[in-house]
Amino acid sequence: MATLGLSEKDKEAVAEFRRDVVEPSQTKLVLVDFWAEWCGPCKQLSPIIEKIAAEYADRGVLLVKVNVDENRFIASQFRVQSIPTVYAMFQGQPVADLTQARTEGQYRQMLDQILAQLPIESEASQLAQDLAPLLAMGEEVLASGDNERALGVFSQISDMAPDNADALGGQLRALAALGATDEAQALLDAIPTDIAKAPAIERGAAAIALARTLTPGVDVAPLQARLAADPDDHDALFELSAAYMAGGDRDAAADALLDSIAKDRSWEDGKARAQLLKLFEVVGLEDPWVLAQRRRLSAILFA
C-alpha cells in the first residue's frame, strides 16, 4: 500500500494497518471489520463477530476493526461502499469476503472452509501436530490388545487436550475392551455436545454398545463341539464370534460371522451381518483390516 503523496494522518493509518493487519496476516487469518459509530447494522454485527473471533482465536483467527470515518484512505483502498464490510486476509491479501454472513453459524461455516485451505499457524494446529504421534501410539497399543496401557496413553493425551475427540474416543474404546462399560458410558455422557457427534466419539459409543453384548472368559470348546456336530448351528457361530470378540480375537470373530452369513445371510433378519458391521465400526471403517473383511463380505453377498 503506497504512501507517496499522502497526508501525515493517512501515512499513520497505513502504518497502523500494516502493523495490525498485514504483518499478523503472514501467519494468521485476519478478519477486517469496516464499521462506523453511526452504523446500526455494524453494532448488531459487532458482538457476533467478536464472539466468533474469540472462539476461533486458537485456530489462528484475529479480528481487527477499522472505523471508516477515521480511516477513509484504508476504506477507499478496499473499495468499501457500504458497511458493515468484512474481509478475511491472509499474507497481506484478501482471501474471502464475509460481508454477507450475519449469524454465528454462517461465520463458522465460512471460516471452517477457509481454514481448511490455508496453512494458518495456530495453537490448535501446533497442538494437533504434537498429539499426532501420541495418538498413533495409543492406537497401536490398543490394536495389540494391551488395553490397560492404551487407556493410560489416551488418558494422558486427554489431560493435555481435554476436548480432543480422538483421545476421548480412544479412552472409550479402551474402557470397552477392558469390560468397564459403566465407566465408559459415564465418560461418554460427560463429553461436550459440540464434539459428541465426532466420528471418533461415535466409534467409541459403538464399542460400548458392542461390549455390553459380550461376556468375557467364555469357554469356546463347547461351542466348537456344537459346530462339529452341526456346522449349520448359527446360534453356536454367533456365540463363538462373541466369545472371540470378548477375547480380542477379531479375526476369529469375523470368520465365525462370515461363515454364518455364507450359510444363511437371512438368519434372524441378518443378525450375523449386523453384528459384523458393528465390529467394523468399532475397529474403524477406514482400517485396512475392515476393508479386507468388507471385501470378503461382498464376495459372499454378491456370489
mmCIF file of C-alpha atoms in Angstrom:
data_model
loop_
_atom_site.group_PDB
_atom_site.id
_atom_site.type_symbol
_atom_site.label_atom_id
_atom_site.label_comp_id
_atom_site.label_asym_id
_atom_site.label_seq_id
_atom_site.Cartn_x
_atom_site.Cartn_y
_atom_site.Cartn_z
ATOM 1 C CA MET A 1 0.000 0.000 0.000
ATOM 2 C CA ALA A 2 1.887 3.065 -1.299
ATOM 3 C CA THR A 3 2.199 6.172 0.891
ATOM 4 C CA LEU A 4 3.704 8.634 -1.596
ATOM 5 C CA GLY A 5 1.723 11.902 -1.620
ATOM 6 C CA LEU A 6 -0.393 11.005 1.398
ATOM 7 C CA SER A 7 -1.089 13.254 4.337
ATOM 8 C CA GLU A 8 0.626 12.515 7.623
ATOM 9 C CA LYS A 9 -2.677 11.211 9.010
ATOM 10 C CA ASP A 10 -3.100 8.779 6.110
ATOM 11 C CA LYS A 11 0.522 7.669 6.377
ATOM 12 C CA GLU A 12 -0.041 6.925 10.036
ATOM 13 C CA ALA A 13 -3.209 4.970 9.172
ATOM 14 C CA VAL A 14 -1.301 2.926 6.585
ATOM 15 C CA ALA A 15 1.466 2.185 9.099
ATOM 16 C CA GLU A 16 -1.104 1.056 11.673
ATOM 17 C CA PHE A 17 -2.834 -1.136 9.077
ATOM 18 C CA ARG A 18 0.448 -2.789 8.164
ATOM 19 C CA ARG A 19 1.236 -3.366 11.832
ATOM 20 C CA ASP A 20 -2.240 -4.561 12.881
ATOM 21 C CA VAL A 21 -3.356 -6.408 9.748
ATOM 22 C CA VAL A 22 -0.719 -7.047 7.100
ATOM 23 C CA GLU A 23 2.045 -8.313 9.391
ATOM 24 C CA PRO A 24 -0.160 -10.624 11.518
ATOM 25 C CA SER A 25 -1.787 -11.963 8.337
ATOM 26 C CA GLN A 26 1.510 -13.518 7.291
ATOM 27 C CA THR A 27 0.756 -16.412 9.624
ATOM 28 C CA LYS A 28 -2.826 -15.785 10.799
ATOM 29 C CA LEU A 29 -6.225 -15.237 9.227
ATOM 30 C CA VAL A 30 -7.163 -11.626 9.958
ATOM 31 C CA LEU A 31 -10.797 -10.570 9.837
ATOM 32 C CA VAL A 32 -11.047 -6.883 8.926
ATOM 33 C CA ASP A 33 -14.365 -5.394 10.015
ATOM 34 C CA PHE A 34 -15.078 -1.995 8.429
ATOM 35 C CA TRP A 35 -17.584 -0.146 10.616
ATOM 36 C CA ALA A 36 -18.692 3.267 11.938
ATOM 37 C CA GLU A 37 -20.241 4.602 15.151
ATOM 38 C CA TRP A 38 -23.429 5.706 13.358
ATOM 39 C CA CYS A 39 -23.972 2.329 11.645
ATOM 40 C CA GLY A 40 -26.831 0.332 13.236
ATOM 41 C CA PRO A 41 -26.116 -2.952 11.382
ATOM 42 C CA CYS A 42 -22.465 -2.618 12.441
ATOM 43 C CA LYS A 43 -23.489 -2.520 16.092
ATOM 44 C CA GLN A 44 -25.714 -5.571 15.588
ATOM 45 C CA LEU A 45 -22.870 -7.479 13.933
ATOM 46 C CA SER A 46 -20.196 -6.452 16.428
ATOM 47 C CA PRO A 47 -20.998 -8.894 19.283
ATOM 48 C CA ILE A 48 -21.413 -11.764 16.815
ATOM 49 C CA ILE A 49 -18.119 -11.286 15.005
ATOM 50 C CA GLU A 50 -16.264 -10.603 18.263
ATOM 51 C CA LYS A 51 -17.595 -13.846 19.748
ATOM 52 C CA ILE A 52 -16.615 -15.829 16.644
ATOM 53 C CA ALA A 53 -13.137 -14.289 16.584
ATOM 54 C CA ALA A 54 -12.623 -15.244 20.240
ATOM 55 C CA GLU A 55 -13.908 -18.762 19.557
ATOM 56 C CA TYR A 56 -11.505 -19.223 16.627
ATOM 57 C CA ALA A 57 -8.515 -17.459 18.203
ATOM 58 C CA ASP A 58 -6.681 -20.704 18.964
ATOM 59 C CA ARG A 59 -7.091 -21.641 15.299
ATOM 60 C CA GLY A 60 -5.213 -18.561 14.193
ATOM 61 C CA VAL A 61 -8.053 -16.067 13.630
ATOM 62 C CA LEU A 62 -7.590 -12.416 14.588
ATOM 63 C CA LEU A 63 -10.188 -9.618 14.415
ATOM 64 C CA VAL A 64 -9.254 -6.038 13.522
ATOM 65 C CA LYS A 65 -11.945 -3.351 13.428
ATOM 66 C CA VAL A 66 -11.422 -0.394 11.068
ATOM 67 C CA ASN A 67 -13.513 2.745 11.652
ATOM 68 C CA VAL A 68 -14.216 4.062 8.131
ATOM 69 C CA ASP A 69 -14.706 7.636 9.374
ATOM 70 C CA GLU A 70 -11.229 7.656 10.915
ATOM 71 C CA ASN A 71 -9.591 5.605 8.145
ATOM 72 C CA ARG A 72 -11.118 6.854 4.909
ATOM 73 C CA PHE A 73 -7.984 6.134 2.883
ATOM 74 C CA ILE A 74 -7.832 2.498 4.067
ATOM 75 C CA ALA A 75 -11.540 2.045 3.336
ATOM 76 C CA SER A 76 -11.080 3.519 -0.151
ATOM 77 C CA GLN A 77 -8.233 1.111 -0.885
ATOM 78 C CA PHE A 78 -10.611 -1.753 -0.177
ATOM 79 C CA ARG A 79 -13.395 -0.053 -2.154
ATOM 80 C CA VAL A 80 -15.734 -0.166 0.807
ATOM 81 C CA GLN A 81 -19.044 1.284 -0.376
ATOM 82 C CA SER A 82 -21.331 0.127 2.422
ATOM 83 C CA ILE A 83 -20.876 -1.069 5.958
ATOM 84 C CA PRO A 84 -20.511 -3.400 7.650
ATOM 85 C CA THR A 85 -17.989 -4.905 5.244
ATOM 86 C CA VAL A 86 -15.851 -7.817 6.436
ATOM 87 C CA TYR A 87 -12.843 -9.270 4.638
ATOM 88 C CA ALA A 88 -10.647 -12.209 5.574
ATOM 89 C CA MET A 89 -6.976 -11.543 4.874
ATOM 90 C CA PHE A 90 -4.017 -13.898 4.662
ATOM 91 C CA GLN A 91 -0.435 -12.971 3.802
ATOM 92 C CA GLY A 92 -1.469 -9.397 3.116
ATOM 93 C CA GLN A 93 -4.198 -10.237 0.609
ATOM 94 C CA PRO A 94 -7.999 -10.512 0.885
ATOM 95 C CA VAL A 95 -8.900 -14.192 0.532
ATOM 96 C CA ALA A 96 -12.645 -14.011 1.199
ATOM 97 C CA ASP A 97 -15.491 -11.525 1.500
ATOM 98 C CA LEU A 98 -17.519 -12.397 4.596
ATOM 99 C CA THR A 99 -19.846 -9.407 4.334
ATOM 100 C CA GLN A 100 -22.945 -11.492 3.657
ATOM 101 C CA ALA A 101 -22.524 -13.507 6.880
ATOM 102 C CA ARG A 102 -24.820 -12.328 9.660
ATOM 103 C CA THR A 103 -25.149 -15.295 12.027
ATOM 104 C CA GLU A 104 -22.665 -17.278 14.102
ATOM 105 C CA GLY A 105 -23.467 -20.384 12.072
ATOM 106 C CA GLN A 106 -22.712 -18.641 8.780
ATOM 107 C CA TYR A 107 -19.392 -17.343 10.102
ATOM 108 C CA ARG A 108 -18.401 -20.761 11.422
ATOM 109 C CA GLN A 109 -19.206 -22.429 8.110
ATOM 110 C CA MET A 110 -17.227 -19.876 6.090
ATOM 111 C CA LEU A 111 -14.259 -19.844 8.462
ATOM 112 C CA ASP A 112 -14.082 -23.634 8.597
ATOM 113 C CA GLN A 113 -13.912 -23.725 4.794
ATOM 114 C CA ILE A 114 -11.216 -21.037 4.650
ATOM 115 C CA LEU A 115 -9.068 -22.500 7.433
ATOM 116 C CA ALA A 116 -9.170 -25.938 5.801
ATOM 117 C CA GLN A 117 -7.464 -24.498 2.721
ATOM 118 C CA LEU A 118 -4.783 -22.242 4.212
ATOM 119 C CA PRO A 119 -1.554 -23.024 6.127
ATOM 120 C CA ILE A 120 -2.562 -20.981 9.155
ATOM 121 C CA GLU A 121 -0.203 -21.116 12.129
ATOM 122 C CA SER A 122 -2.167 -21.534 15.346
ATOM 123 C CA GLU A 123 -2.066 -23.069 18.782
ATOM 124 C CA ALA A 124 -4.592 -25.673 17.657
ATOM 125 C CA SER A 125 -2.593 -26.729 14.594
ATOM 126 C CA GLN A 126 0.633 -26.935 16.614
ATOM 127 C CA LEU A 127 -1.090 -28.973 19.322
ATOM 128 C CA ALA A 128 -2.528 -31.305 16.664
ATOM 129 C CA GLN A 129 0.979 -31.882 15.303
ATOM 130 C CA ASP A 130 2.301 -32.591 18.786
ATOM 131 C CA LEU A 131 -0.506 -35.026 19.588
ATOM 132 C CA ALA A 132 -0.464 -36.949 16.302
ATOM 133 C CA PRO A 133 2.381 -39.356 17.221
ATOM 134 C CA LEU A 134 0.902 -39.923 20.694
ATOM 135 C CA LEU A 135 -2.498 -40.771 19.216
ATOM 136 C CA ALA A 136 -0.841 -43.128 16.733
ATOM 137 C CA MET A 137 0.953 -44.847 19.612
ATOM 138 C CA GLY A 138 -2.319 -45.212 21.520
ATOM 139 C CA GLU A 139 -3.994 -46.796 18.514
ATOM 140 C CA GLU A 140 -1.085 -49.170 18.029
ATOM 141 C CA VAL A 141 -1.105 -50.233 21.674
ATOM 142 C CA LEU A 142 -4.884 -50.738 21.640
ATOM 143 C CA ALA A 143 -4.686 -52.811 18.451
ATOM 144 C CA SER A 144 -2.044 -55.014 20.104
ATOM 145 C CA GLY A 145 -4.516 -55.878 22.873
ATOM 146 C CA ASP A 146 -2.718 -54.051 25.685
ATOM 147 C CA ASN A 147 -5.905 -52.282 26.744
ATOM 148 C CA GLU A 148 -4.672 -51.034 30.119
ATOM 149 C CA ARG A 149 -1.662 -49.331 28.584
ATOM 150 C CA ALA A 150 -3.766 -47.925 25.750
ATOM 151 C CA LEU A 151 -6.156 -46.414 28.291
ATOM 152 C CA GLY A 152 -3.212 -44.790 30.028
ATOM 153 C CA VAL A 153 -1.899 -43.300 26.772
ATOM 154 C CA PHE A 154 -5.273 -41.908 25.694
ATOM 155 C CA SER A 155 -5.959 -40.580 29.208
ATOM 156 C CA GLN A 156 -2.646 -38.700 29.219
ATOM 157 C CA ILE A 157 -3.495 -37.157 25.841
ATOM 158 C CA SER A 158 -6.899 -36.107 27.177
ATOM 159 C CA ASP A 159 -5.169 -34.405 30.096
ATOM 160 C CA MET A 160 -3.180 -32.375 27.555
ATOM 161 C CA ALA A 161 -6.161 -31.671 25.274
ATOM 162 C CA PRO A 162 -9.448 -32.262 27.143
ATOM 163 C CA ASP A 163 -11.629 -31.706 24.056
ATOM 164 C CA ASN A 164 -9.622 -33.882 21.659
ATOM 165 C CA ALA A 165 -12.220 -36.219 20.153
ATOM 166 C CA ASP A 166 -9.652 -38.820 19.039
ATOM 167 C CA ALA A 167 -8.218 -39.142 22.540
ATOM 168 C CA LEU A 168 -11.649 -39.355 24.144
ATOM 169 C CA GLY A 169 -12.757 -41.916 21.573
ATOM 170 C CA GLY A 170 -9.634 -43.952 22.298
ATOM 171 C CA GLN A 171 -10.430 -43.875 26.018
ATOM 172 C CA LEU A 172 -13.952 -45.093 25.320
ATOM 173 C CA ARG A 173 -12.723 -47.995 23.188
ATOM 174 C CA ALA A 174 -10.029 -48.952 25.691
ATOM 175 C CA LEU A 175 -12.534 -48.965 28.549
ATOM 176 C CA ALA A 176 -14.974 -51.009 26.463
ATOM 177 C CA ALA A 177 -12.221 -53.508 25.645
ATOM 178 C CA LEU A 178 -11.497 -53.806 29.368
ATOM 179 C CA GLY A 179 -15.182 -54.515 30.035
ATOM 180 C CA ALA A 180 -15.580 -51.279 32.023
ATOM 181 C CA THR A 181 -18.735 -50.322 30.172
ATOM 182 C CA ASP A 182 -20.279 -48.343 33.039
ATOM 183 C CA GLU A 183 -17.178 -46.188 33.361
ATOM 184 C CA ALA A 184 -17.065 -45.791 29.584
ATOM 185 C CA GLN A 185 -20.725 -44.755 29.492
ATOM 186 C CA ALA A 186 -20.140 -42.174 32.221
ATOM 187 C CA LEU A 187 -17.267 -40.708 30.208
ATOM 188 C CA LEU A 188 -19.397 -40.689 27.056
ATOM 189 C CA ASP A 189 -22.250 -38.906 28.835
ATOM 190 C CA ALA A 190 -19.858 -36.190 30.046
ATOM 191 C CA ILE A 191 -18.453 -35.392 26.584
ATOM 192 C CA PRO A 192 -19.393 -31.866 25.406
ATOM 193 C CA THR A 193 -22.214 -31.768 22.876
ATOM 194 C CA ASP A 194 -20.102 -29.882 20.326
ATOM 195 C CA ILE A 195 -17.845 -32.917 19.832
ATOM 196 C CA ALA A 196 -20.263 -35.722 20.720
ATOM 197 C CA LYS A 197 -21.013 -36.325 17.025
ATOM 198 C CA ALA A 198 -17.353 -36.587 16.015
ATOM 199 C CA PRO A 199 -16.571 -39.895 14.235
ATOM 200 C CA ALA A 200 -14.086 -40.892 16.951
ATOM 201 C CA ILE A 201 -16.725 -40.449 19.658
ATOM 202 C CA GLU A 202 -19.367 -42.350 17.687
ATOM 203 C CA ARG A 203 -16.836 -45.130 17.191
ATOM 204 C CA GLY A 204 -16.292 -45.221 20.944
ATOM 205 C CA ALA A 205 -20.044 -45.342 21.543
ATOM 206 C CA ALA A 206 -20.284 -48.299 19.167
ATOM 207 C CA ALA A 207 -17.534 -50.052 21.116
ATOM 208 C CA ILE A 208 -19.500 -49.610 24.339
ATOM 209 C CA ALA A 209 -22.691 -50.943 22.751
ATOM 210 C CA LEU A 210 -20.846 -53.970 21.380
ATOM 211 C CA ALA A 211 -19.037 -54.627 24.665
ATOM 212 C CA ARG A 212 -22.367 -54.767 26.507
ATOM 213 C CA THR A 213 -23.334 -57.791 24.382
ATOM 214 C CA LEU A 214 -20.149 -59.719 25.182
ATOM 215 C CA THR A 215 -19.281 -61.983 28.093
ATOM 216 C CA PRO A 216 -15.559 -62.273 28.874
ATOM 217 C CA GLY A 217 -13.995 -65.637 29.666
ATOM 218 C CA VAL A 218 -16.450 -67.847 27.759
ATOM 219 C CA ASP A 219 -15.099 -71.358 27.116
ATOM 220 C CA VAL A 220 -15.157 -71.833 23.348
ATOM 221 C CA ALA A 221 -14.651 -75.614 23.458
ATOM 222 C CA PRO A 222 -18.369 -76.473 23.952
ATOM 223 C CA LEU A 223 -19.320 -74.096 21.138
ATOM 224 C CA GLN A 224 -16.768 -75.666 18.824
ATOM 225 C CA ALA A 225 -18.136 -79.101 19.751
ATOM 226 C CA ARG A 226 -21.658 -77.970 18.842
ATOM 227 C CA LEU A 227 -20.421 -76.790 15.466
ATOM 228 C CA ALA A 228 -18.600 -80.045 14.856
ATOM 229 C CA ALA A 229 -21.897 -81.877 15.428
ATOM 230 C CA ASP A 230 -23.918 -79.360 13.395
ATOM 231 C CA PRO A 231 -21.991 -76.974 11.088
ATOM 232 C CA ASP A 232 -25.244 -75.049 10.451
ATOM 233 C CA ASP A 233 -25.756 -74.152 14.115
ATOM 234 C CA HIS A 234 -25.988 -70.378 13.677
ATOM 235 C CA ASP A 235 -26.528 -69.760 17.373
ATOM 236 C CA ALA A 236 -23.244 -71.521 18.102
ATOM 237 C CA LEU A 237 -21.457 -69.485 15.398
ATOM 238 C CA PHE A 238 -22.845 -66.241 16.795
ATOM 239 C CA GLU A 239 -21.930 -67.125 20.382
ATOM 240 C CA LEU A 240 -18.498 -68.273 19.251
ATOM 241 C CA SER A 241 -17.953 -64.980 17.472
ATOM 242 C CA ALA A 242 -18.946 -63.080 20.623
ATOM 243 C CA ALA A 243 -16.516 -65.152 22.674
ATOM 244 C CA TYR A 244 -13.703 -64.394 20.246
ATOM 245 C CA MET A 245 -14.571 -60.669 20.324
ATOM 246 C CA ALA A 246 -14.505 -60.651 24.107
ATOM 247 C CA GLY A 247 -11.083 -62.276 23.941
ATOM 248 C CA GLY A 248 -9.796 -59.711 21.456
ATOM 249 C CA ASP A 249 -9.508 -62.120 18.519
ATOM 250 C CA ARG A 250 -11.261 -60.117 15.824
ATOM 251 C CA ASP A 251 -10.019 -62.373 13.012
ATOM 252 C CA ALA A 252 -11.702 -65.433 14.504
ATOM 253 C CA ALA A 253 -14.803 -63.373 15.356
ATOM 254 C CA ALA A 254 -15.122 -62.181 11.764
ATOM 255 C CA ASP A 255 -14.534 -65.703 10.436
ATOM 256 C CA ALA A 256 -17.415 -67.061 12.523
ATOM 257 C CA LEU A 257 -19.814 -64.323 11.442
ATOM 258 C CA LEU A 258 -18.841 -64.603 7.776
ATOM 259 C CA ASP A 259 -19.320 -68.371 7.992
ATOM 260 C CA SER A 260 -22.832 -67.813 9.337
ATOM 261 C CA ILE A 261 -23.637 -65.264 6.616
ATOM 262 C CA ALA A 262 -22.333 -67.595 3.918
ATOM 263 C CA LYS A 263 -24.561 -70.409 5.194
ATOM 264 C CA ASP A 264 -27.703 -68.261 5.600
ATOM 265 C CA ARG A 265 -27.471 -64.496 5.226
ATOM 266 C CA SER A 266 -31.103 -64.072 6.315
ATOM 267 C CA TRP A 267 -30.712 -65.899 9.632
ATOM 268 C CA GLU A 268 -32.687 -63.961 12.247
ATOM 269 C CA ASP A 269 -33.139 -60.997 9.917
ATOM 270 C CA GLY A 270 -29.445 -60.665 9.134
ATOM 271 C CA LYS A 271 -28.288 -60.781 12.749
ATOM 272 C CA ALA A 272 -24.783 -62.016 11.890
ATOM 273 C CA ARG A 273 -24.248 -59.295 9.280
ATOM 274 C CA ALA A 274 -25.457 -56.597 11.687
ATOM 275 C CA GLN A 275 -23.001 -57.830 14.325
ATOM 276 C CA LEU A 276 -20.187 -57.836 11.788
ATOM 277 C CA LEU A 277 -20.970 -54.241 10.818
ATOM 278 C CA LYS A 278 -20.833 -53.239 14.498
ATOM 279 C CA LEU A 279 -17.384 -54.791 14.695
ATOM 280 C CA PHE A 280 -16.331 -52.844 11.595
ATOM 281 C CA GLU A 281 -17.494 -49.581 13.167
ATOM 282 C CA VAL A 282 -15.541 -50.231 16.344
ATOM 283 C CA VAL A 283 -12.329 -51.107 14.521
ATOM 284 C CA GLY A 284 -12.710 -48.154 12.134
ATOM 285 C CA LEU A 285 -14.337 -48.086 8.726
ATOM 286 C CA GLU A 286 -11.119 -46.962 7.009
ATOM 287 C CA ASP A 287 -8.937 -49.515 8.797
ATOM 288 C CA PRO A 288 -7.153 -51.881 6.345
ATOM 289 C CA TRP A 289 -8.433 -54.880 8.296
ATOM 290 C CA VAL A 290 -12.021 -53.697 7.923
ATOM 291 C CA LEU A 291 -11.544 -53.051 4.208
ATOM 292 C CA ALA A 292 -10.265 -56.610 3.785
ATOM 293 C CA GLN A 293 -13.216 -58.061 5.714
ATOM 294 C CA ARG A 294 -15.631 -55.943 3.675
ATOM 295 C CA ARG A 295 -14.235 -57.491 0.512
ATOM 296 C CA ARG A 296 -14.864 -60.953 1.994
ATOM 297 C CA LEU A 297 -18.406 -59.934 2.922
ATOM 298 C CA SER A 298 -19.080 -58.550 -0.565
ATOM 299 C CA ALA A 299 -17.794 -61.760 -2.143
ATOM 300 C CA ILE A 300 -20.362 -63.696 -0.080
ATOM 301 C CA LEU A 301 -23.271 -61.347 -0.640
ATOM 302 C CA PHE A 302 -22.759 -60.993 -4.378
ATOM 303 C CA ALA A 303 -21.645 -64.511 -5.171
#
